[in-house]
mmCIF file with all atom_site columns, C-alpha atoms in Angstrom:
data_model
loop_
_atom_site.group_PDB
_atom_site.id
_atom_site.type_symbol
_atom_site.label_atom_id
_atom_site.label_alt_id
_atom_site.label_comp_id
_atom_site.label_asym_id
_atom_site.label_entity_id
_atom_site.label_seq_id
_atom_site.pdbx_PDB_ins_code
_atom_site.Cartn_x
_atom_site.Cartn_y
_atom_site.Cartn_z
_atom_site.occupancy
_atom_site.B_iso_or_equiv
_atom_site.pdbx_formal_charge
_atom_site.auth_seq_id
_atom_site.auth_comp_id
_atom_site.auth_asym_id
_atom_site.auth_atom_id
_atom_site.pdbx_PDB_model_num
ATOM 1  C CA . THR A 1 1  ? 0.005  0.004  -0.018  1.00 0.00 ? 1  THR A CA 1
ATOM 2  C CA . TRP A 1 2  ? 1.291  3.502  -0.786  1.00 0.00 ? 2  TRP A CA 1
ATOM 3  C CA . LEU A 1 3  ? -0.076 7.085  -0.318  1.00 0.00 ? 3  LEU A CA 1
ATOM 4  C CA . ALA A 1 4  ? 0.493  10.048 -2.503  1.00 0.00 ? 4  ALA A CA 1
ATOM 5  C CA . SER A 1 5  ? -0.220 13.475 -1.150  1.00 0.00 ? 5  SER A CA 1
ATOM 6  C CA . ASN A 1 6  ? 0.496  17.091 -2.124  1.00 0.00 ? 6  ASN A CA 1
ATOM 7  C CA . SER A 1 7  ? 0.588  18.017 1.562   1.00 0.00 ? 7  SER A CA 1
ATOM 8  C CA . VAL A 1 8  ? 4.231  18.212 2.747   1.00 0.00 ? 8  VAL A CA 1
ATOM 9  C CA . SER A 1 9  ? 3.255  18.416 6.334   1.00 0.00 ? 9  SER A CA 1
ATOM 10 C CA . SER A 1 10 ? 1.112  15.310 6.093   1.00 0.00 ? 10 SER A CA 1
ATOM 11 C CA . VAL A 1 11 ? 3.844  13.306 4.434   1.00 0.00 ? 11 VAL A CA 1
ATOM 12 C CA . LEU A 1 12 ? 6.345  14.528 6.977   1.00 0.00 ? 12 LEU A CA 1
ATOM 13 C CA . ASN A 1 13 ? 4.120  13.697 9.929   1.00 0.00 ? 13 ASN A CA 1
ATOM 14 C CA . MET A 1 14 ? 3.396  10.266 8.606   1.00 0.00 ? 14 MET A CA 1
ATOM 15 C CA . THR A 1 15 ? 7.011  9.583  8.016   1.00 0.00 ? 15 THR A CA 1
ATOM 16 C CA . LEU A 1 16 ? 8.087  10.833 11.419  1.00 0.00 ? 16 LEU A CA 1
ATOM 17 C CA . SER A 1 17 ? 5.371  8.607  13.091  1.00 0.00 ? 17 SER A CA 1
ATOM 18 C CA . GLY A 1 18 ? 6.785  5.506  11.376  1.00 0.00 ? 18 GLY A CA 1
ATOM 19 C CA . ALA A 1 19 ? 4.143  4.979  8.769   1.00 0.00 ? 19 ALA A CA 1
ATOM 20 C CA . GLY A 1 20 ? 6.634  4.348  6.061   1.00 0.00 ? 20 GLY A CA 1
ATOM 21 C CA . VAL A 1 21 ? 9.282  5.702  3.725   1.00 0.00 ? 21 VAL A CA 1
ATOM 22 C CA . CYS A 1 22 ? 8.883  9.095  2.110   1.00 0.00 ? 22 CYS A CA 1
ATOM 23 C CA . LEU A 1 23 ? 10.367 9.539  -1.352  1.00 0.00 ? 23 LEU A CA 1
ATOM 24 C CA . ALA A 1 24 ? 10.161 13.245 -1.835  1.00 0.00 ? 24 ALA A CA 1
ATOM 25 C CA . LEU A 1 25 ? 10.434 15.613 1.058   1.00 0.00 ? 25 LEU A CA 1
ATOM 26 C CA . PRO A 1 26 ? 11.989 18.952 0.024   1.00 0.00 ? 26 PRO A CA 1
ATOM 27 C CA . ASP A 1 27 ? 15.492 19.584 1.531   1.00 0.00 ? 27 ASP A CA 1
ATOM 28 C CA . TRP A 1 28 ? 14.264 22.777 3.225   1.00 0.00 ? 28 TRP A CA 1
ATOM 29 C CA . VAL A 1 29 ? 11.817 20.628 5.173   1.00 0.00 ? 29 VAL A CA 1
ATOM 30 C CA . ALA A 1 30 ? 13.780 17.416 5.746   1.00 0.00 ? 30 ALA A CA 1
ATOM 31 C CA . SER A 1 31 ? 17.193 18.779 6.608   1.00 0.00 ? 31 SER A CA 1
ATOM 32 C CA . GLN A 1 32 ? 16.381 19.788 10.217  1.00 0.00 ? 32 GLN A CA 1
ATOM 33 C CA . TYR A 1 33 ? 15.023 16.256 10.841  1.00 0.00 ? 33 TYR A CA 1
ATOM 34 C CA . VAL A 1 34 ? 17.959 14.574 9.143   1.00 0.00 ? 34 VAL A CA 1
ATOM 35 C CA . ASN A 1 35 ? 20.390 16.781 11.206  1.00 0.00 ? 35 ASN A CA 1
ATOM 36 C CA . THR A 1 36 ? 18.660 15.702 14.576  1.00 0.00 ? 36 THR A CA 1
ATOM 37 C CA . GLY A 1 37 ? 18.508 11.973 13.453  1.00 0.00 ? 37 GLY A CA 1
ATOM 38 C CA . GLU A 1 38 ? 14.774 11.881 13.366  1.00 0.00 ? 38 GLU A CA 1
ATOM 39 C CA . LEU A 1 39 ? 14.955 11.070 9.632   1.00 0.00 ? 39 LEU A CA 1
ATOM 40 C CA . GLU A 1 40 ? 17.553 9.062  7.841   1.00 0.00 ? 40 GLU A CA 1
ATOM 41 C CA . ILE A 1 41 ? 18.479 9.351  4.169   1.00 0.00 ? 41 ILE A CA 1
ATOM 42 C CA . ILE A 1 42 ? 18.410 5.818  2.773   1.00 0.00 ? 42 ILE A CA 1
ATOM 43 C CA . LEU A 1 43 ? 18.957 6.530  -0.926  1.00 0.00 ? 43 LEU A CA 1
ATOM 44 C CA . PRO A 1 44 ? 21.464 9.393  -1.046  1.00 0.00 ? 44 PRO A CA 1
ATOM 45 C CA . GLU A 1 45 ? 22.196 9.036  -4.794  1.00 0.00 ? 45 GLU A CA 1
ATOM 46 C CA . TRP A 1 46 ? 18.486 9.140  -5.765  1.00 0.00 ? 46 TRP A CA 1
ATOM 47 C CA . LYS A 1 47 ? 17.173 12.523 -6.982  1.00 0.00 ? 47 LYS A CA 1
ATOM 48 C CA . LEU A 1 48 ? 13.635 13.589 -7.667  1.00 0.00 ? 48 LEU A CA 1
ATOM 49 C CA . PRO A 1 49 ? 13.308 14.324 -11.335 1.00 0.00 ? 49 PRO A CA 1
ATOM 50 C CA . GLU A 1 50 ? 12.780 18.013 -12.154 1.00 0.00 ? 50 GLU A CA 1
ATOM 51 C CA . MET A 1 51 ? 9.210  19.067 -12.642 1.00 0.00 ? 51 MET A CA 1
ATOM 52 C CA . PRO A 1 52 ? 7.668  22.202 -13.988 1.00 0.00 ? 52 PRO A CA 1
ATOM 53 C CA . VAL A 1 53 ? 5.895  24.424 -11.467 1.00 0.00 ? 53 VAL A CA 1
ATOM 54 C CA . TRP A 1 54 ? 3.390  27.173 -12.259 1.00 0.00 ? 54 TRP A CA 1
ATOM 55 C CA . LEU A 1 55 ? 2.025  30.141 -10.316 1.00 0.00 ? 55 LEU A CA 1
ATOM 56 C CA . VAL A 1 56 ? -1.390 30.620 -11.911 1.00 0.00 ? 56 VAL A CA 1
ATOM 57 C CA . TRP A 1 57 ? -3.686 33.585 -11.275 1.00 0.00 ? 57 TRP A CA 1
ATOM 58 C CA . ARG A 1 58 ? -6.836 35.054 -12.807 1.00 0.00 ? 58 ARG A CA 1
ATOM 59 C CA . ASN A 1 59 ? -6.261 37.625 -15.464 1.00 0.00 ? 59 ASN A CA 1
ATOM 60 C CA . ARG A 1 60 ? -7.603 41.019 -14.699 1.00 0.00 ? 60 ARG A CA 1
ATOM 61 C CA . GLU A 1 61 ? -6.697 44.613 -15.525 1.00 0.00 ? 61 GLU A CA 1
ATOM 62 C CA . ASN A 1 62 ? -5.461 45.793 -12.126 1.00 0.00 ? 62 ASN A CA 1
ATOM 63 C CA . TYR A 1 63 ? -3.625 43.869 -9.397  1.00 0.00 ? 63 TYR A CA 1
ATOM 64 C CA . THR A 1 64 ? -3.046 45.144 -5.931  1.00 0.00 ? 64 THR A CA 1
ATOM 65 C CA . ARG A 1 65 ? 0.421  46.050 -4.795  1.00 0.00 ? 65 ARG A CA 1
ATOM 66 C CA . LEU A 1 66 ? 0.081  43.135 -2.364  1.00 0.00 ? 66 LEU A CA 1
ATOM 67 C CA . PHE A 1 67 ? -0.331 40.699 -5.272  1.00 0.00 ? 67 PHE A CA 1
ATOM 68 C CA . HIS A 1 68 ? 2.598  42.042 -7.125  1.00 0.00 ? 68 HIS A CA 1
ATOM 69 C CA . ASP A 1 69 ? 4.756  41.804 -4.017  1.00 0.00 ? 69 ASP A CA 1
ATOM 70 C CA . PHE A 1 70 ? 3.559  38.193 -3.432  1.00 0.00 ? 70 PHE A CA 1
ATOM 71 C CA . ARG A 1 71 ? 4.227  37.191 -6.979  1.00 0.00 ? 71 ARG A CA 1
ATOM 72 C CA . LYS A 1 72 ? 7.776  38.699 -6.767  1.00 0.00 ? 72 LYS A CA 1
ATOM 73 C CA . TYR A 1 73 ? 8.326  37.038 -3.368  1.00 0.00 ? 73 TYR A CA 1
ATOM 74 C CA . ILE A 1 74 ? 7.343  33.564 -4.730  1.00 0.00 ? 74 ILE A CA 1
ATOM 75 C CA . ALA A 1 75 ? 9.503  33.987 -7.871  1.00 0.00 ? 75 ALA A CA 1
ATOM 76 C CA . ASP A 1 76 ? 12.504 35.067 -5.821  1.00 0.00 ? 76 ASP A CA 1
ATOM 77 C CA . LYS A 1 77 ? 12.134 32.282 -3.280  1.00 0.00 ? 77 LYS A CA 1
ATOM 78 C CA . TRP A 1 78 ? 11.707 29.690 -6.021  1.00 0.00 ? 78 TRP A CA 1
ATOM 79 C CA . GLY A 1 79 ? 14.799 30.999 -7.748  1.00 0.00 ? 79 GLY A CA 1
ATOM 80 C CA . ASP A 1 80 ? 16.791 30.835 -4.499  1.00 0.00 ? 80 ASP A CA 1
ATOM 81 C CA . LEU A 1 81 ? 15.754 27.176 -4.040  1.00 0.00 ? 81 LEU A CA 1
ATOM 82 C CA . SER A 1 82 ? 16.226 26.160 -7.708  1.00 0.00 ? 82 SER A CA 1
ATOM 83 C CA . GLY A 1 83 ? 18.936 28.426 -8.921  1.00 0.00 ? 83 GLY A CA 1
ATOM 84 C CA . VAL A 1 84 ? 16.625 29.527 -11.743 1.00 0.00 ? 84 VAL A CA 1
ATOM 85 C CA . HIS A 1 85 ? 15.420 33.118 -11.615 1.00 0.00 ? 85 HIS A CA 1
ATOM 86 C CA . ILE A 1 86 ? 12.087 33.848 -13.313 1.00 0.00 ? 86 ILE A CA 1
ATOM 87 C CA . PRO A 1 87 ? 11.713 37.229 -15.121 1.00 0.00 ? 87 PRO A CA 1
ATOM 88 C CA . LEU A 1 88 ? 8.350  38.899 -14.236 1.00 0.00 ? 88 LEU A CA 1
#
């Protein structure tokens, strides 16, 4: 039996509780648990294949400053994690 979920926290909690092996926790989530010994890397040479990611929003004429700041924040953070910076 296996479980697929798009909830990082659910997968993390299930793994920490001993429910099984997790194949794809992001480094920024797993690293603190690996460092404390709560999680163990069992396939260090295995890498998750790259996948496209989209930030999708409804098209409208005017966006708030908050939306523009959020979009830029997400693009910058994703670029920091992936090494690929997205022109907006």
